XYZ file of C-alpha atoms in Angstrom:
645
model
C -0.293 0.080 0.051
C 2.580 2.584 0.961
C 5.079 1.585 -1.510
C 2.859 2.050 -4.587
C 1.767 5.178 -3.013
C 5.286 6.438 -2.919
C 6.131 5.431 -6.399
C 3.172 6.835 -7.988
C 4.004 10.378 -6.425
C 7.270 9.437 -7.729
C 6.232 8.835 -11.338
C 3.903 11.895 -11.037
C 6.845 14.517 -10.051
C 9.079 13.054 -12.605
C 6.141 13.644 -15.427
C 6.104 17.012 -14.071
C 9.420 17.930 -13.943
C 9.852 16.994 -17.449
C 7.499 18.951 -18.649
C 8.758 21.884 -17.449
C 12.318 21.270 -18.646
C 10.587 20.220 -22.275
C 8.554 23.425 -22.299
C 11.326 25.961 -21.230
C 13.808 23.947 -24.187
C 11.422 24.443 -26.674
C 10.981 27.979 -26.129
C 14.803 28.513 -25.774
C 14.371 26.826 -29.179
C 11.622 28.926 -30.539
C 12.798 31.871 -29.798
C 16.484 31.173 -31.186
C 14.865 30.396 -34.419
C 12.295 33.081 -34.661
C 15.285 34.719 -36.808
C 16.366 31.603 -39.549
C 12.557 30.598 -40.008
C 11.644 34.875 -40.562
C 13.993 34.846 -42.756
C 13.628 31.380 -44.996
C 9.390 32.847 -44.911
C 10.506 35.891 -46.074
C 12.121 33.664 -48.993
C 8.919 31.860 -49.999
C 9.124 28.516 -48.811
C 5.686 26.724 -48.688
C 3.496 25.997 -45.253
C 3.490 22.022 -46.018
C 7.316 21.869 -46.769
C 8.058 24.514 -43.655
C 5.776 22.031 -41.136
C 7.490 19.047 -42.219
C 10.667 19.990 -41.933
C 10.616 21.591 -38.553
C 8.174 18.453 -37.774
C 11.067 15.923 -39.033
C 13.787 18.240 -36.893
C 11.971 17.877 -34.066
C 10.730 13.647 -34.199
C 14.540 13.547 -34.783
C 15.553 15.457 -31.574
C 13.229 13.518 -29.778
C 14.347 10.153 -31.067
C 18.020 10.922 -30.598
C 17.341 12.080 -27.176
C 15.464 8.641 -26.498
C 17.900 7.006 -27.355
C 20.387 8.485 -25.227
C 17.855 8.579 -22.023
C 17.748 4.536 -22.501
C 21.103 3.940 -22.709
C 22.045 6.427 -19.323
C 19.230 5.577 -17.821
C 20.376 1.341 -18.565
C 23.800 2.395 -16.871
C 21.728 4.256 -14.128
C 19.429 1.285 -13.370
C 21.910 -1.244 -12.994
C 23.550 0.939 -10.341
C 20.800 1.477 -8.582
C 19.616 -2.099 -8.686
C 22.856 -2.970 -7.398
C 23.049 -0.895 -4.332
C 19.560 -1.663 -3.174
C 20.624 -5.098 -3.449
C 24.131 -4.261 -1.150
C 21.993 -1.604 0.519
C 18.711 -4.207 1.489
C 19.440 -7.934 0.358
C 16.004 -9.249 2.039
C 15.098 -7.410 -1.532
C 14.603 -9.679 -4.162
C 15.784 -8.997 -7.678
C 12.916 -7.161 -9.345
C 14.207 -7.996 -13.255
C 16.066 -6.225 -15.916
C 12.652 -3.840 -17.679
C 10.778 -5.713 -20.158
C 9.742 -4.077 -23.910
C 6.639 -4.073 -22.146
C 7.287 -1.462 -19.503
C 10.050 0.689 -22.253
C 7.382 0.675 -24.475
C 4.632 1.936 -21.960
C 7.538 5.019 -21.456
C 7.885 5.776 -25.039
C 4.154 6.091 -24.921
C 4.058 8.129 -22.205
C 7.344 10.466 -22.792
C 6.202 10.960 -25.881
C 2.968 12.437 -24.665
C 4.282 14.642 -22.566
C 6.378 15.960 -25.306
C 2.936 16.545 -27.163
C 1.399 18.553 -24.481
C 4.857 20.634 -24.143
C 4.997 21.593 -27.504
C 0.999 22.430 -27.753
C 1.663 24.712 -24.165
C 4.916 26.253 -25.848
C 3.137 26.743 -28.711
C 0.330 28.498 -27.190
C 2.859 30.656 -25.270
C 4.852 31.483 -27.956
C 1.664 33.151 -29.727
C 3.496 36.196 -31.312
C 6.793 35.632 -32.281
C 5.807 34.176 -34.989
C 6.340 37.204 -37.162
C 8.594 37.145 -39.932
C 9.554 40.395 -39.321
C 12.163 39.546 -36.492
C 13.047 43.429 -36.757
C 9.643 43.878 -35.109
C 9.618 40.819 -32.210
C 12.712 42.200 -31.060
C 10.864 44.661 -30.377
C 7.247 44.496 -29.732
C 5.538 45.378 -26.048
C 3.788 42.333 -24.464
C 0.368 43.852 -23.737
C 0.117 43.868 -19.346
C -3.630 42.796 -19.150
C -6.550 43.287 -21.355
C -10.224 45.059 -20.344
C -11.761 41.897 -18.246
C -8.185 42.177 -16.117
C -10.443 43.041 -12.774
C -13.207 40.137 -13.591
C -9.992 37.511 -13.500
C -9.094 38.977 -10.315
C -12.646 38.323 -8.778
C -12.913 34.626 -10.495
C -9.225 34.148 -9.530
C -10.120 34.964 -6.204
C -13.447 33.030 -5.927
C -11.898 29.969 -7.428
C -8.555 29.967 -5.325
C -10.355 30.443 -1.887
C -12.734 27.287 -3.541
C -9.619 25.551 -3.744
C -8.067 25.963 -0.245
C -11.253 25.234 1.109
C -11.322 21.644 -0.010
C -8.023 21.371 0.190
C -8.899 22.309 4.305
C -10.923 18.790 4.263
C -9.584 15.128 4.284
C -10.806 13.924 1.684
C -9.218 16.234 -0.840
C -6.090 17.502 1.132
C -2.507 16.688 -0.061
C -4.069 16.777 -3.469
C -1.308 17.517 -5.962
C -3.778 18.882 -8.228
C -5.561 21.116 -5.846
C -2.075 22.724 -5.083
C -1.565 23.358 -8.960
C -5.391 24.607 -9.061
C -4.428 26.960 -6.106
C -0.879 28.297 -7.688
C -2.411 29.069 -11.200
C -5.379 30.922 -9.514
C -2.166 33.019 -8.028
C -0.707 33.118 -10.571
C -3.899 35.060 -12.666
C -4.254 37.396 -9.491
C -0.221 38.278 -9.339
C -0.706 38.876 -13.356
C -4.197 40.821 -13.049
C -2.798 43.175 -9.877
C 0.069 43.710 -11.329
C -1.105 44.483 -15.122
C -3.686 47.205 -13.360
C -0.767 48.774 -11.178
C 1.594 49.009 -14.425
C -1.350 50.175 -16.286
C -2.139 52.776 -14.128
C 1.329 53.966 -13.123
C 1.795 54.680 -16.938
C -1.145 56.788 -17.004
C -0.102 59.420 -14.041
C 3.533 60.318 -16.294
C 5.116 61.753 -12.647
C 5.386 59.055 -11.019
C 6.243 56.752 -14.262
C 9.005 58.840 -15.881
C 11.594 58.914 -13.279
C 11.008 54.791 -12.868
C 11.161 54.021 -16.555
C 14.612 52.220 -16.667
C 14.041 50.201 -13.814
C 10.520 48.887 -15.263
C 10.900 49.226 -18.797
C 11.552 45.340 -18.827
C 8.681 44.840 -16.591
C 6.491 46.671 -19.241
C 8.119 45.503 -22.613
C 7.980 41.674 -21.437
C 5.197 41.541 -19.201
C 4.081 38.911 -20.344
C 7.084 36.201 -20.663
C 7.854 37.894 -17.634
C 4.624 36.315 -15.511
C 4.607 33.206 -17.350
C 8.682 32.691 -15.852
C 7.730 33.754 -12.541
C 5.309 31.754 -12.376
C 6.975 28.290 -13.301
C 9.763 28.945 -11.259
C 6.890 29.538 -8.350
C 5.563 26.133 -9.026
C 9.058 24.621 -8.811
C 9.493 26.348 -5.323
C 6.084 25.456 -3.389
C 7.000 21.996 -4.938
C 10.242 22.196 -2.527
C 9.176 24.012 -0.078
C 6.006 22.474 0.872
C 4.670 19.716 -1.400
C 7.800 17.113 -1.279
C 9.459 19.124 1.703
C 6.541 17.446 3.670
C 6.684 13.933 2.005
C 10.415 14.339 2.815
C 10.245 15.643 6.784
C 7.576 13.615 7.575
C 9.097 10.666 7.599
C 12.142 12.013 9.191
C 9.742 13.297 12.434
C 7.196 10.189 12.515
C 6.979 8.031 15.751
C 10.003 5.052 15.680
C 7.611 2.399 13.608
C 8.350 -0.106 17.142
C 5.463 2.618 18.826
C 2.870 2.456 16.113
C 2.497 -1.515 16.879
C 2.061 -1.692 21.164
C 1.423 -5.056 20.968
C 2.960 -8.223 18.990
C -0.602 -9.977 17.438
C -3.782 -8.566 16.659
C -6.515 -10.975 16.487
C -9.919 -10.039 15.533
C -11.801 -13.196 16.612
C -15.523 -14.378 17.301
C -16.996 -16.441 19.956
C -15.628 -19.570 18.087
C -11.866 -18.993 18.048
C -11.613 -19.118 22.119
C -9.137 -22.867 21.241
C -6.629 -20.415 19.339
C -5.654 -17.898 22.275
C -6.162 -21.242 25.016
C -2.950 -22.310 22.505
C -0.961 -18.990 22.749
C -1.409 -19.324 26.133
C -0.490 -22.673 27.327
C 2.409 -23.117 24.291
C 3.503 -19.531 23.869
C 2.962 -18.033 27.422
C 1.041 -15.378 25.509
C -0.786 -12.893 26.969
C -3.661 -12.016 25.817
C -6.388 -9.082 26.394
C -9.987 -9.418 24.666
C -12.209 -6.453 24.244
C -15.754 -6.658 22.863
C -15.788 -5.018 19.363
C -17.845 -4.960 16.595
C -17.188 -4.287 12.047
C -18.041 -0.509 11.426
C -18.248 -0.429 7.930
C -18.333 2.663 5.606
C -19.451 2.606 2.786
C -15.977 3.145 0.045
C -12.520 3.392 0.648
C -11.438 4.401 -2.816
C -10.741 8.253 -3.755
C -12.134 7.775 -7.042
C -15.788 9.636 -7.681
C -19.041 7.336 -7.877
C -20.301 7.336 -11.493
C -23.655 5.878 -10.055
C -24.868 6.278 -7.166
C -26.741 3.292 -7.239
C -24.314 0.768 -7.683
C -22.283 -0.781 -4.714
C -18.708 -0.388 -4.203
C -17.088 -3.705 -3.611
C -14.119 -2.031 -1.741
C -15.561 -0.706 1.495
C -13.934 0.928 4.401
C -13.133 -2.006 7.480
C -12.918 -0.285 10.415
C -12.774 -1.434 14.357
C -16.329 -0.370 16.399
C -15.820 -0.604 20.271
C -17.468 1.315 22.734
C -16.589 4.411 24.862
C -15.532 1.705 27.652
C -12.876 -0.189 25.435
C -11.691 3.191 24.335
C -10.805 4.155 27.864
C -9.607 1.136 28.751
C -7.156 1.062 25.558
C -5.826 4.714 26.215
C -4.635 3.968 29.797
C -2.696 0.681 28.687
C -1.444 3.329 25.843
C 0.083 5.311 28.960
C -2.296 8.467 28.038
C -4.922 10.333 29.313
C -8.626 9.503 27.720
C -10.640 12.627 26.296
C -14.074 13.321 27.565
C -16.608 12.296 24.949
C -20.020 13.352 24.286
C -21.799 10.328 22.216
C -25.703 9.439 22.341
C -27.283 6.922 22.669
C -28.384 6.882 18.888
C -25.345 6.146 18.059
C -25.134 9.019 15.419
C -22.499 10.791 17.030
C -19.195 9.155 16.857
C -15.506 9.760 18.328
C -12.570 8.281 15.659
C -9.200 7.239 16.167
C -7.225 7.630 13.312
C -4.363 5.153 13.305
C -1.559 6.338 11.701
C 1.241 8.044 12.111
C 3.049 11.802 11.298
C 3.964 10.367 7.708
C 1.298 9.300 6.339
C -1.686 11.683 4.689
C -4.993 12.481 5.827
C -7.770 10.733 5.047
C -11.360 10.449 5.551
C -13.554 7.062 7.369
C -15.994 7.367 4.439
C -15.387 9.011 0.687
C -18.615 8.191 -0.420
C -20.434 10.885 -2.092
C -18.177 14.066 -0.747
C -19.984 13.755 2.461
C -18.608 14.969 5.658
C -20.850 12.831 7.985
C -19.678 8.933 7.454
C -21.781 6.103 6.568
C -21.122 3.817 8.951
C -22.882 -0.117 8.882
C -22.422 -2.187 11.973
C -21.287 -5.028 10.339
C -18.883 -6.378 7.757
C -19.246 -5.265 4.143
C -22.577 -5.949 2.296
C -22.517 -7.006 -1.538
C -26.024 -6.864 -2.155
C -27.869 -4.121 -0.308
C -30.400 -1.960 -1.478
C -29.164 1.360 -3.235
C -32.897 2.699 -2.412
C -32.706 2.155 1.386
C -28.977 2.567 2.004
C -29.175 5.473 4.566
C -31.075 2.755 7.096
C -28.362 0.286 6.241
C -25.395 2.409 6.455
C -26.559 5.311 8.703
C -24.725 8.557 8.391
C -22.957 9.266 11.484
C -21.694 12.781 12.705
C -17.706 12.586 13.782
C -17.838 14.667 17.160
C -13.897 14.658 17.887
C -11.316 12.522 16.475
C -7.676 11.847 17.007
C -4.510 10.174 15.484
C -3.083 7.652 17.599
C -1.878 3.650 17.828
C -3.822 2.719 20.086
C -3.971 -1.423 18.615
C -1.547 -1.527 15.308
C -1.274 1.530 12.624
C -1.487 -1.835 10.081
C -3.210 0.165 7.484
C -1.661 3.453 8.117
C -5.443 5.679 8.397
C -6.799 3.572 5.135
C -8.902 0.880 7.614
C -8.459 -0.230 11.063
C -9.193 2.893 12.434
C -11.204 2.877 16.252
C -14.488 3.867 15.729
C -15.721 4.827 19.425
C -19.565 4.723 20.007
C -21.643 4.960 23.596
C -21.643 1.970 25.296
C -25.809 2.215 25.839
C -25.295 2.012 21.705
C -22.416 -0.236 21.678
C -24.467 -2.886 23.409
C -27.717 -2.860 21.434
C -25.299 -3.914 18.541
C -22.698 -5.954 19.219
C -24.764 -9.670 18.871
C -27.208 -7.924 16.112
C -25.019 -9.965 13.667
C -27.425 -12.982 14.696
C -30.709 -11.325 13.067
C -28.465 -9.579 10.051
C -28.599 -10.738 6.994
C -25.094 -11.392 5.380
C -25.468 -9.731 1.774
C -28.344 -6.827 2.151
C -28.220 -6.011 5.998
C -31.437 -6.469 6.289
C -33.380 -8.051 9.187
C -33.621 -11.343 9.342
C -36.008 -13.474 11.711
C -34.759 -16.608 14.003
C -36.109 -18.981 11.636
C -34.161 -17.557 8.673
C -31.083 -17.142 10.518
C -28.947 -20.004 9.690
C -25.372 -19.749 10.297
C -22.576 -18.724 7.174
C -25.819 -19.007 4.910
C -27.517 -16.121 6.234
C -26.492 -14.820 8.756
C -22.562 -14.560 9.571
C -20.375 -13.974 12.681
C -18.331 -10.840 12.016
C -15.353 -10.263 14.662
C -16.607 -9.494 18.039
C -13.949 -9.959 20.569
C -10.166 -7.420 19.523
C -7.584 -9.688 21.294
C -4.096 -8.060 21.681
C -1.632 -10.934 22.327
C 2.339 -10.577 23.748
C 4.098 -13.618 23.624
C 7.971 -13.737 24.393
C 10.436 -13.504 21.254
C 11.706 -17.125 21.933
C 8.035 -18.729 20.811
C 7.055 -15.646 18.169
C 7.599 -18.833 15.631
C 4.264 -21.164 17.211
C 2.876 -18.016 17.315
C 3.038 -17.145 14.043
C 1.870 -20.793 12.779
C -1.043 -20.472 15.264
C -2.260 -17.319 13.737
C -1.947 -18.881 9.813
C -4.247 -21.411 11.176
C -6.518 -18.580 12.241
C -6.482 -17.175 9.718
C -7.309 -19.922 6.939
C -10.405 -20.253 9.872
C -11.243 -16.526 9.046
C -10.715 -16.877 5.136
C -14.531 -15.765 4.554
C -13.611 -12.821 6.650
C -10.696 -11.796 4.397
C -12.735 -12.647 1.130
C -14.251 -8.908 1.312
C -10.597 -6.775 0.805
C -6.937 -8.396 0.024
C -4.961 -5.569 2.203
C -7.632 -6.495 4.983
C -6.618 -9.547 7.414
C -8.385 -11.346 10.375
C -4.998 -10.647 11.928
C -1.955 -8.983 11.897
C 1.823 -9.692 13.247
C 3.596 -6.569 14.077
C 7.215 -7.487 13.360
C 5.932 -7.642 9.732
C 4.149 -4.702 10.073
C 7.159 -2.685 11.075
C 9.090 -4.156 9.186
C 7.112 -2.905 6.068
C 7.269 0.681 7.271
C 10.980 0.897 7.964
C 11.095 -0.066 4.309
C 8.944 2.925 3.284
C 9.882 5.495 5.130
C 13.877 4.742 3.612
C 12.174 4.266 0.027
C 9.723 7.657 0.901
C 13.449 9.374 2.096
C 15.322 8.338 -0.822
C 12.755 8.855 -3.289
C 11.686 12.459 -1.724
C 15.257 13.573 -1.593
C 15.686 12.785 -5.288
C 13.524 14.094 -6.055
C 13.839 18.003 -4.012
C 17.398 17.550 -5.779
C 15.882 17.342 -9.271
C 13.640 20.148 -8.308
C 16.639 22.446 -7.295
C 18.547 21.172 -10.605
C 15.892 22.271 -12.631
C 15.322 25.693 -11.379
C 19.222 26.555 -11.544
C 19.098 25.225 -15.044
C 15.472 27.385 -15.872
C 17.130 30.757 -14.155
C 20.717 30.017 -16.465
C 18.597 29.499 -19.801
C 16.238 32.545 -19.390
C 19.424 34.335 -18.510
C 21.082 33.323 -21.786
C 17.430 34.219 -23.618
C 17.822 37.569 -22.376
C 21.396 38.212 -22.909
C 20.985 39.705 -26.602
C 18.697 42.126 -25.250
C 20.823 43.089 -21.821
C 23.219 43.417 -23.578
C 21.054 45.818 -25.715
C 19.993 47.735 -23.105
C 23.346 47.680 -21.476
C 24.293 49.649 -24.506
C 21.382 51.963 -24.763
C 22.407 53.152 -21.321
C 25.595 54.112 -21.321
C 24.872 56.061 -24.788
C 21.862 57.849 -22.629
C 24.695 58.517 -20.239
C 24.220 56.453 -17.168
C 26.875 55.341 -14.674
C 28.400 51.961 -15.225
C 27.862 51.139 -11.522
C 23.874 52.297 -12.130
C 24.076 50.140 -15.188
C 24.924 46.996 -13.533
C 23.014 47.069 -10.809
C 20.140 47.224 -13.333
C 21.331 44.801 -15.277
C 21.359 42.294 -12.017
C 18.236 43.546 -10.986
C 16.463 41.892 -14.044
C 18.231 38.631 -13.175
C 17.354 38.197 -9.413
C 13.757 39.413 -9.920
C 13.233 35.807 -10.911
C 15.094 34.500 -7.870
C 13.454 36.633 -5.200
C 9.884 36.995 -6.771
C 9.109 33.095 -6.733
C 10.654 32.675 -3.797
C 9.002 35.160 -1.736
C 5.288 34.028 -3.119
C 5.938 30.431 -2.670
C 7.466 30.541 0.623
C 3.933 32.500 1.733
C 1.368 30.053 0.002
C 4.056 27.157 1.537
C 3.691 28.657 4.529
C 0.089 28.496 4.840
C -0.324 24.718 2.681
C 1.987 23.534 5.315
C -0.376 24.480 8.248
C -3.785 22.929 6.432
C -1.476 20.363 6.216
C 0.170 20.618 10.059
C -3.736 20.567 11.025
C -5.154 17.585 8.576
C -2.891 14.714 10.157
C -3.395 15.878 13.499
C 0.115 16.982 14.338
C 1.479 18.104 18.033
C 3.087 21.008 19.194
C 6.040 18.541 19.260
C 5.489 17.563 15.717
C 5.574 20.989 14.607
C 8.688 21.901 16.358
C 10.287 19.363 14.827
C 9.518 19.654 11.740
C 10.183 23.269 11.816
C 14.053 22.249 13.220
C 14.047 20.162 9.849
C 11.700 23.094 7.886
C 14.424 25.610 8.590
C 17.371 23.359 7.857
C 15.738 22.311 4.452
C 14.461 25.734 3.127
C 17.150 27.900 4.362
C 19.679 25.143 2.537
C 17.172 25.814 -0.808
C 17.063 29.620 0.208
C 21.243 29.422 0.222
C 21.784 27.769 -3.025
C 19.607 29.710 -5.068
C 21.350 32.812 -3.891
C 24.799 31.424 -4.521
C 22.963 30.209 -8.624
C 21.967 33.632 -8.090
C 25.412 35.626 -7.300
C 26.852 33.400 -10.383
C 24.646 34.044 -12.828
C 24.895 38.131 -11.747
C 28.680 37.655 -12.062
C 28.950 35.809 -15.456
C 26.424 38.493 -16.513
C 28.614 41.617 -15.299
C 31.690 39.554 -17.070
C 29.515 39.491 -20.213
C 28.582 42.543 -20.495
C 31.654 44.501 -19.815
C 33.687 42.157 -21.521
C 31.357 43.466 -24.887
C 32.036 46.591 -23.888
C 35.482 46.595 -23.685
C 35.794 44.624 -26.940
C 33.321 47.601 -28.735
C 35.832 49.949 -26.937
C 39.170 47.597 -28.593
C 37.665 47.778 -31.942
């Protein structure tokens, strides 16, 4: 479960990085080709011939790049596989990359390149003029007449994205983060353009600042695109992947997540297994009453048809308030004061997960804030018309994050749902009169075990076994699971019994992978941003040289010219960083609330976050100084060479 999510997030990050890099490379290629294509069009080349020649050039570059990437990737993959095998020998050999995987990677890469090409063509409209001199001096219009409408729409859409992001079911979704950033980009673009237009109307304020702001006015749309692109990358570094990387460092140790050696979800027919554990393994067995508490939907996919029964339903552990208090005391913590009702409509939820797992709702059904909870196992034949009677909606009056029995499914399954003692007593034996397929009431005559009714887990067994007997305990657990094959048939991720040693090892492996993968992504994002900044400087270098010579003829001092040119470079570093810093702080605070971080968790996060953010900003500052020094050297070299001539 965890490794799949880690690799999925990694592939999404790689696709986004590839899109940014290809767009940047194509933009650079397009701008450099303006002069040559303009000359060829002036000489009378046909549109079809020009199209096919350009397409052939791009396809040839794509094929050459793919071959190079395939060769380099094969070598890197070889070393990575051997490194993982030496570091974690318990992993089996993953084998070689098949032609199927290679073919799909080619298709995905081609699709990313196609999207990047369309985006680049859209961004580059207006540069396709055959008059290259006109393209060089053309001013970009800041905003249109509907700027204020754009501001209002972006504010409303951004507020909606923030509101959705603050919900457990929608929190930490990358699509919402991109939507927030897009709204911020549109709002800043419109407000900045309105400010420039208003400022330009006041000549007494506009003319004295003309030398400092003319490039903003001249290349406004291009500047906004690059600032937005760099802001996206900064937010991915300072928030999206920083949260993933740092949370895996500050999370509780795996030993604390699994307080018992074994957890059994048993019923009245299983006492023989626990007698064997006590007699043969000297086990300490704690027993508590429980019920299966099942929600309608455990998947993140939206329902296409509400009448369809979701097969993968959320299976959790229902307990009474008294059991909750006993479990809290066993964990050495003070139980909360709960406000529960006798009808069972108000519930308290204990999400059994650590700080590194993203927040998930109890029920994904219809985006409702009130989970639909059925007392019993998943019903594969219930009637959608009477669904609210079978799965009555409950109100979550309080919630917390704690591994009281074990975080075996990290908040997706096996959470604790606490009911009042009165309600729990009224439903703990309702399996005797509940149809196992439809959830409807059956009479005593119709109640046939394992035909119309089935005894779901009714006893929560928490077992500790001395280490020397755990091998035998594992064998008994295997026999227990075989006898509960029906209970495990609803979902392959939900078991009738759990071994803490296996879960602990899996969680340690997941954290190692999360640290490696997100660390690599952070380094790649930093490298991509440095590459984009340097490429932007190279693209603007001809215009900067021309501006530098103009200011020299205009009578501006050398120090002021250099300061002005440095500001043109620093704008693309500090503006995106400041915007991304503010957005990242807000989004990170929302994540703290969703994951229910305590004060100590926030403090530990800030310790790592300050180091990570500080190192990232320092790397940006060093790169900025190097770019400014290179720019000044190039401009001064141009001046010296011209004087020599």
